Coordinates of C-alpha atoms in Angstrom, one line a residue:
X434 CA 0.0 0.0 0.0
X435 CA 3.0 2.1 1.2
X436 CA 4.8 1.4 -2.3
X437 CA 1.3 2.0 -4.6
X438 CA 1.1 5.4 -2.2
X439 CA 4.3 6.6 -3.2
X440 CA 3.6 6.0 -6.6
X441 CA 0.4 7.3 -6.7
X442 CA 2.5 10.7 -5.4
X443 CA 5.4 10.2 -7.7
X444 CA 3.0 10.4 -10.5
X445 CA 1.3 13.4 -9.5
X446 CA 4.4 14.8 -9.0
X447 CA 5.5 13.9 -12.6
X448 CA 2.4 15.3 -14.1
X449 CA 2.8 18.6 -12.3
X450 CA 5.9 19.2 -13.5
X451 CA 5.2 18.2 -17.0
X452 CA 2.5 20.8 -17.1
X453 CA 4.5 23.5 -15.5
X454 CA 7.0 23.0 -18.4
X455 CA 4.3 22.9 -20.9
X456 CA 2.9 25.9 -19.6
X457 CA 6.6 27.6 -19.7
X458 CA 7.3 26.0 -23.3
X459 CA 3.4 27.8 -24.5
X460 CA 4.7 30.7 -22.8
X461 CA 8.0 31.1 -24.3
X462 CA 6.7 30.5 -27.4
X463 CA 3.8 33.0 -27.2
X464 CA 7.1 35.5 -26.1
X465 CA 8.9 34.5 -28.9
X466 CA 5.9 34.8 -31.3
X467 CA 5.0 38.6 -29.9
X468 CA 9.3 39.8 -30.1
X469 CA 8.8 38.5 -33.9
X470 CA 5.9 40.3 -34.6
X471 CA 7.5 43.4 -32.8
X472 CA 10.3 43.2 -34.8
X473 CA 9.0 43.0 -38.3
X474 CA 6.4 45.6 -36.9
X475 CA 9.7 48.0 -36.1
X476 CA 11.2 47.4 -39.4
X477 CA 8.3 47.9 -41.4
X478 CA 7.9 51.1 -39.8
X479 CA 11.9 51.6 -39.9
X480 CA 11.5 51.0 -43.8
X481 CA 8.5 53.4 -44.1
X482 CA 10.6 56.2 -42.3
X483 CA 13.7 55.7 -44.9
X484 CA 11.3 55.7 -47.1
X485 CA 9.9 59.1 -46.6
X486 CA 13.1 60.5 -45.5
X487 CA 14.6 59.2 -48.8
X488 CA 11.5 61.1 -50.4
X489 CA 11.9 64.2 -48.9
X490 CA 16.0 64.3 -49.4
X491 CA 14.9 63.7 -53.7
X492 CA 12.4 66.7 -53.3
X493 CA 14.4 70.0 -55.0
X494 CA 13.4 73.5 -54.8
X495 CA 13.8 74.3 -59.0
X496 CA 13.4 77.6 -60.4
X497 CA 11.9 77.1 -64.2
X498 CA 12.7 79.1 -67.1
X499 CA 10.9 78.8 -70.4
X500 CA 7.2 77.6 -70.3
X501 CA 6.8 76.9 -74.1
X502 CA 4.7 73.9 -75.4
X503 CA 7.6 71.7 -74.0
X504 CA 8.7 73.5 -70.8
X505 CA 5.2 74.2 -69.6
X506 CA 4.4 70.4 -69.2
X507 CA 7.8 69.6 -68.0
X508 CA 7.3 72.0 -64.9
X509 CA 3.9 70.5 -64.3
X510 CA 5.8 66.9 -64.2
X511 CA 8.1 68.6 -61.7
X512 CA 5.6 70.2 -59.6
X513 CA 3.7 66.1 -59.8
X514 CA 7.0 65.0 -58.8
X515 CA 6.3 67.0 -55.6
X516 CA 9.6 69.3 -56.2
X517 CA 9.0 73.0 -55.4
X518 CA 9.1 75.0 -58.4
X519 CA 9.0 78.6 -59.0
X520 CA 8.6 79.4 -62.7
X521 CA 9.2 82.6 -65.3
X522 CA 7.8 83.5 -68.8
X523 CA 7.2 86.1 -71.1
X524 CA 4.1 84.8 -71.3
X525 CA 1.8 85.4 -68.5
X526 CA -0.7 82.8 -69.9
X527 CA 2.1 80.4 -69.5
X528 CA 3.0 82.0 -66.0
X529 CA -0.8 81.4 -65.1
X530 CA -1.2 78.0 -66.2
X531 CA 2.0 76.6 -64.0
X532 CA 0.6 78.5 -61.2
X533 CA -2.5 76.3 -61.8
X534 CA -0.7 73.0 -61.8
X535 CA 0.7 73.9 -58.6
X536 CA 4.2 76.3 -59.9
X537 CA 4.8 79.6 -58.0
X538 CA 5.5 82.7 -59.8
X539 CA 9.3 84.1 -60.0
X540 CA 9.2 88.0 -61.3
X541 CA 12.2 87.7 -62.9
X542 CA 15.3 85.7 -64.0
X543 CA 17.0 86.7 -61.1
X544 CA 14.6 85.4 -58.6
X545 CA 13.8 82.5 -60.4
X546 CA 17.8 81.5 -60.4
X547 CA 17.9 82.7 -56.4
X548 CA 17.8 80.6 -53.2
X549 CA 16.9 76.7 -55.7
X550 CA 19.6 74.2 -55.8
X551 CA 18.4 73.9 -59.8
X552 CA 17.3 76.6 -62.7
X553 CA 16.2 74.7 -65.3
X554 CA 15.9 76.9 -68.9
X555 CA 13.9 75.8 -72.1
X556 CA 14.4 78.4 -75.0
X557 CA 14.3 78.6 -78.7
X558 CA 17.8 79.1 -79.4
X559 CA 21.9 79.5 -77.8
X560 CA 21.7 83.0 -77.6
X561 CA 18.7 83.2 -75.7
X562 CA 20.4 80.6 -73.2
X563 CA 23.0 82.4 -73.2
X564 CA 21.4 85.9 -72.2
X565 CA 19.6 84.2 -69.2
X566 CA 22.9 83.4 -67.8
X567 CA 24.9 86.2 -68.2
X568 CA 24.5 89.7 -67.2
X569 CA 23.9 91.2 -63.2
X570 CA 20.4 89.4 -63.6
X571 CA 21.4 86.6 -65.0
X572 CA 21.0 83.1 -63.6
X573 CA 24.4 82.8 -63.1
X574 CA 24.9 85.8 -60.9
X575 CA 22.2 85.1 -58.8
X576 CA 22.1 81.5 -58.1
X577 CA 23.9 80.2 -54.5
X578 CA 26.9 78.2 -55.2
X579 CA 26.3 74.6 -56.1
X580 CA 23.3 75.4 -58.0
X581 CA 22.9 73.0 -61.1
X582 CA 22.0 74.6 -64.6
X583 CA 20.3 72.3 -66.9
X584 CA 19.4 73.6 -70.1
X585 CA 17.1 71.4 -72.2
X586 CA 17.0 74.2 -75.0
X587 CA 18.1 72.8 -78.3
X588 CA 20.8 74.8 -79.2
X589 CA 24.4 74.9 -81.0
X590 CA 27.4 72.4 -79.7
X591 CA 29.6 75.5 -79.2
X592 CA 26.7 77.2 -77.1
X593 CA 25.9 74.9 -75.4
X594 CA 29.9 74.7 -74.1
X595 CA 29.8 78.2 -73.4
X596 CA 27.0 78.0 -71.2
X597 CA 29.1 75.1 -69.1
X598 CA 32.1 77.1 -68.7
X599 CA 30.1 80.2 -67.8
X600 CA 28.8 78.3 -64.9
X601 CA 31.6 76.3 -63.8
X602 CA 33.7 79.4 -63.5
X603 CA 31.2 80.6 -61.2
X604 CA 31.2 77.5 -59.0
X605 CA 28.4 76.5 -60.1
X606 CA 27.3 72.7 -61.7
X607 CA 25.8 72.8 -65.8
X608 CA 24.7 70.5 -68.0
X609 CA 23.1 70.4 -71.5
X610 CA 20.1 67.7 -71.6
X611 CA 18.1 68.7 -75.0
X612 CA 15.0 66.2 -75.0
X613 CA 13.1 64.2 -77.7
X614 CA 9.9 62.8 -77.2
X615 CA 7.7 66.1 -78.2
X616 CA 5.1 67.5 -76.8
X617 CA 3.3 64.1 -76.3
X618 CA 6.6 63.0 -74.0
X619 CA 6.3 66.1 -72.5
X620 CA 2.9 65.8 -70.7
X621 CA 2.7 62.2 -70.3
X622 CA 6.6 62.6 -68.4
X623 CA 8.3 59.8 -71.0
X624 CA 10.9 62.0 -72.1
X625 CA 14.2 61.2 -73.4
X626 CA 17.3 63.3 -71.9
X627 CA 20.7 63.5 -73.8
X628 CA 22.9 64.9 -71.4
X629 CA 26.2 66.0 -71.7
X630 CA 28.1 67.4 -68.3
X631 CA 30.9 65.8 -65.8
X632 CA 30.0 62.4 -64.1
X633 CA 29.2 64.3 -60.4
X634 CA 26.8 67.1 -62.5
X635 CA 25.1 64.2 -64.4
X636 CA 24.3 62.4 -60.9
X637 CA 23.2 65.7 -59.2
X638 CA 20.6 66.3 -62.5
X639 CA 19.5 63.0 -62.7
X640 CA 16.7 62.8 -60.3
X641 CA 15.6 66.0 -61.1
X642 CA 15.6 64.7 -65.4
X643 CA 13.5 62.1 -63.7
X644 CA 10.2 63.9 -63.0
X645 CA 9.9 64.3 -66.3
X646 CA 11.2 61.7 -68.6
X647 CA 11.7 57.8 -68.9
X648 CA 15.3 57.6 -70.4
X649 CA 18.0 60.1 -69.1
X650 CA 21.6 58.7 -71.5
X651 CA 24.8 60.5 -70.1
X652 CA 26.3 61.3 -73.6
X653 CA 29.7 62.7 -72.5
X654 CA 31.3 65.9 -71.6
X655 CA 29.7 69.4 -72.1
X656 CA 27.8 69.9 -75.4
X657 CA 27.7 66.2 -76.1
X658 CA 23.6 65.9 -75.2
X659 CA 23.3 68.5 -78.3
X660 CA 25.7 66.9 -80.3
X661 CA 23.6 63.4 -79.9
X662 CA 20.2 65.1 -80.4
X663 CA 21.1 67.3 -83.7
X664 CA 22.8 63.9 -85.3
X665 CA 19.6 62.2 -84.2
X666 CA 17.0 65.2 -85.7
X667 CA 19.1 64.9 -89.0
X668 CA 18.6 61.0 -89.0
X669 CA 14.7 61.7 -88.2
X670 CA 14.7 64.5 -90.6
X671 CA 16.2 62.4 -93.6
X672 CA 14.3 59.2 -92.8
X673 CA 11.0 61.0 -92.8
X674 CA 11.4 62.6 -96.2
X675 CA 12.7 58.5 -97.2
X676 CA 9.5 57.3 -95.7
X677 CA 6.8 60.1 -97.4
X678 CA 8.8 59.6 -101.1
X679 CA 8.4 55.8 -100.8
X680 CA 4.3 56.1 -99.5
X681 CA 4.0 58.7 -102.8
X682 CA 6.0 56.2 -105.2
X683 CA 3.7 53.7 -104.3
X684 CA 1.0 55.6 -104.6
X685 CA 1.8 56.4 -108.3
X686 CA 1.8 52.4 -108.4
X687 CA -1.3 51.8 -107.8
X688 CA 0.3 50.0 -104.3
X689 CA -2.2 50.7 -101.0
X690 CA -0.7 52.4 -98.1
X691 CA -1.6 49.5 -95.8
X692 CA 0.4 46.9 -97.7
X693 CA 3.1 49.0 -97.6
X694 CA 3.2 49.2 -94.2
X695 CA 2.7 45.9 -93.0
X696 CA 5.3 44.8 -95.4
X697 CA 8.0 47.3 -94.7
X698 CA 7.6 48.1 -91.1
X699 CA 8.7 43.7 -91.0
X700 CA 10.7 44.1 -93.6
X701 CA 14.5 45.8 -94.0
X702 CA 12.9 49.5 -94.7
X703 CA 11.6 49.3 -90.8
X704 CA 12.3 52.7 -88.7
X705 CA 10.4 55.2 -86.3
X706 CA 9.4 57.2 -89.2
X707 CA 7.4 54.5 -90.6
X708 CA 6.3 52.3 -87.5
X709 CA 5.4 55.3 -84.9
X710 CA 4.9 58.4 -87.0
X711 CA 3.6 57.4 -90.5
X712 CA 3.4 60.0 -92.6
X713 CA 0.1 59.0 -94.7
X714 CA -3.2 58.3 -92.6
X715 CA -4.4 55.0 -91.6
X716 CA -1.9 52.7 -90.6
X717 CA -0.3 54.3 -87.2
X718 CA -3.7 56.1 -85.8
X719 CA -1.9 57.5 -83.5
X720 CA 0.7 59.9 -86.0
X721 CA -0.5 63.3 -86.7
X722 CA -1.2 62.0 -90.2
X723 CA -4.9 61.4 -88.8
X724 CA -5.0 64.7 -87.2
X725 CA -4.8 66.8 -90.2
X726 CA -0.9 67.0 -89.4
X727 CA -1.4 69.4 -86.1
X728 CA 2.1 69.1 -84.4
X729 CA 3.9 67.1 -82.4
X730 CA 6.8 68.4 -83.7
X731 CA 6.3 71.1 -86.1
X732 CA 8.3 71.8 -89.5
X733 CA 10.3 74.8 -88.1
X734 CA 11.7 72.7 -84.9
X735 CA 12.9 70.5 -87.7
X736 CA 14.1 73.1 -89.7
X737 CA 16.0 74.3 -86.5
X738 CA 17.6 71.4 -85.6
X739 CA 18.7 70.4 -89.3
X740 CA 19.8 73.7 -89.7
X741 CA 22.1 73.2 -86.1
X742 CA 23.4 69.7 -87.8
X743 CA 24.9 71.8 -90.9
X744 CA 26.5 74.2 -88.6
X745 CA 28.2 71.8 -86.9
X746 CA 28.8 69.8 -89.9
X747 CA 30.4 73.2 -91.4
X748 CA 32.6 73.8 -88.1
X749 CA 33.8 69.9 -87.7
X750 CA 34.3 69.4 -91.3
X751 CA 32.0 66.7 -91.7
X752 CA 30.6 65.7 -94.8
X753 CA 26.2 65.3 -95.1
X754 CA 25.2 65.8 -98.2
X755 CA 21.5 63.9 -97.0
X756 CA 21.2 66.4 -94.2
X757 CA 21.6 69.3 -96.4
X758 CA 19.2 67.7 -98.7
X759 CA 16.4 67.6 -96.1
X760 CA 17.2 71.3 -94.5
X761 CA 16.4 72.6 -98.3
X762 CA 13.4 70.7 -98.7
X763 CA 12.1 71.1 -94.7
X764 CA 13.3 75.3 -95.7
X765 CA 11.1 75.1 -98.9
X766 CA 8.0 73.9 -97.4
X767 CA 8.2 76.4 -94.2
X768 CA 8.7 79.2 -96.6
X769 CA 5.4 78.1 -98.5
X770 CA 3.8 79.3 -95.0
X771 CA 3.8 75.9 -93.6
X772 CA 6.2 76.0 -90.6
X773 CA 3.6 74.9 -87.7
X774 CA 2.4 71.7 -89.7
X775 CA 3.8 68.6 -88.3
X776 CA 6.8 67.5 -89.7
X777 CA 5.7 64.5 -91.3
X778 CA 3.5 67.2 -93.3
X779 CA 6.7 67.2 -95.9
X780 CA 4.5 64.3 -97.5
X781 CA 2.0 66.4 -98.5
X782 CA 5.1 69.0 -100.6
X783 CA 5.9 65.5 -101.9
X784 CA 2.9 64.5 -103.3
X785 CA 2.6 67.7 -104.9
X786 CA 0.4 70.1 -102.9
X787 CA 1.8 73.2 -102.1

């Protein structure tokens, strides 16, 4: 009886302890489970703080310069990017409109190019560019040191170099980043940025080319983003009068537009001319073509940038007797009062309307 008595305790004993270490395993595990769920609650909210940190170190105050049919939609993208920007314009409808999409209003150059760490300029030409920056109210005079420039004017190599080593000697960072794309890049943000400008200047612009394209391409040192987009106007310029002659030949064949198309655009006469920006209604809905040729890119901007290839063609010795070719012809059909068509308009010239 003694020996089924102790047992009897033994075994209570046993089963006491086994539940106190069950209740200490369920409880460690419950601790273990709660410090994991604290911890990947801490870093979640760790990640969400470098997160917005990161944000607001990538957010630039910018001051704008040149709210054309490019620039205006390009600050917009900024302002969407949620960079400060402060804009100016000859225009005040063009003032007016950035103001809408969230801009504020600089009342000059000066105060534009004061107190940002960027001035971005869009203008028609190098010595526009070139009388922003210089002068007592220029940019350069008036921008802190460190500013970055970025002109996204199209404008000559030699200008464009100027403008660099105008800044630079004023301690402040410069690069050229003419765009393609058009007007349609411009408000959708799917720009293309050919920059030229030292590594360090090309890593400060960057994030700022960013809010308002898809593809920034470091080209090289100052000038090189206008070198890269006048050689790649005067292939566009050439290929587009190639495309329209070969639409009118076939024309006078009896050959529909359609079969042309599908057959070249798989075939060896395949390019952006022909597959994205047809010159002849119907088979790319999306060209100008089917909108009675209002620009995109208009005959003049061609004309511009073909007549910035021969100058630097002239200059560097260079031989293109195809980009002379399509200046003349582009020159001949803006002097017949056609200069706001689209480009691909030149079709029309070709097939003999005037």
């Amino acid at each position: 009886m003694r020996r089924n008595g102790s047992m009897a305790i033994l075994g209570r004993l046993i089963r006491a302890k086994f539940r106190s270490i069950s209740n200490c395993f369920h409880q460690t595990k419950n601790l273990i489970f709660r410090m994991h769920w604290a911890a990947k609650r801490f870093l979640k909210l760790k990640q969400r703080s470098r997160r917005g940190w990161q944000r607001r170190l990538q957010m630039a105050n910018i001051g704008f310069i040149g709210l054309g049919n490019m620039g205006g939609p390009m600050a917009a993208n900024l302002v969407k990017a949620g960079h400060a920007v402060k804009v100016f314009d000859l225009s005040a409808d063009a003032v007016a409109k950035a103001i809408e999409a969230g801009a504020g209003k600089a009342a000059t150059i000066a105060e534009a190019a004061s107190g940002v760490d960027f001035v971005v300029t869009v203008l028609p030409a190098g010595k526009h560019v070139l009388s922003v920056y210089e002068g007592a109210d220029g940019v350069i005079a008036n921008a802190k040191p460190g500013t970055v420039l970025i002109d996204s004017s199209t404008i000559e190599v030699d200008a464009a170099r100027k403008a660099s080593e105008l800044a630079r000697a004023a301690g402040l960072g410069a690069v050229d980043a003419p765009i393609s794309g058009g007007t349609a890049g411009a408000a959708a943000g799917t720009l293309t940025f050919m920059v030229g400008g030292s590594d360090a200047d090309f890593a400060s612009a960057k994030p700022i080319l960013e809010g308002m394209g898809s593809n920034i391409i470091h080209a090289g040192d100052s000038g090189a983003g206008q070198a890269v987009k006048i050689c790649n106007n005067m292939v566009l310029g050439v290929s587009m009068i190639a495309v329209s002659e070969a639409f009118m030949l076939a024309k006078r064949l009896g050959l529909d537009a359609q079969k042309l198309f599908d057959i070249s655009s798989k075939a060896s006469g395949q390019c952006w001319s022909l597959t994205s920006y047809c010159p002849v209604p119907g088979p790319v809905p999306t060209s100008p073509a089917n909108r009675d040729y209002q620009p995109g890119f208009a005959v003049d901007m061609m004309l511009k940038d073909l007549k910035l290839a021969q100058q630097a063609a002239a200059s560097s010795g260079a031989t293109t007797p195809m980009g002379a070719l399509a200046e003349s012809l582009y020159a001949l059909y803006s002097n017949s009062g056609n200069g706001g068509m689209d480009f691909s308009a030149i079709v029309k010239m070709l097939d003999g309307e005037k």
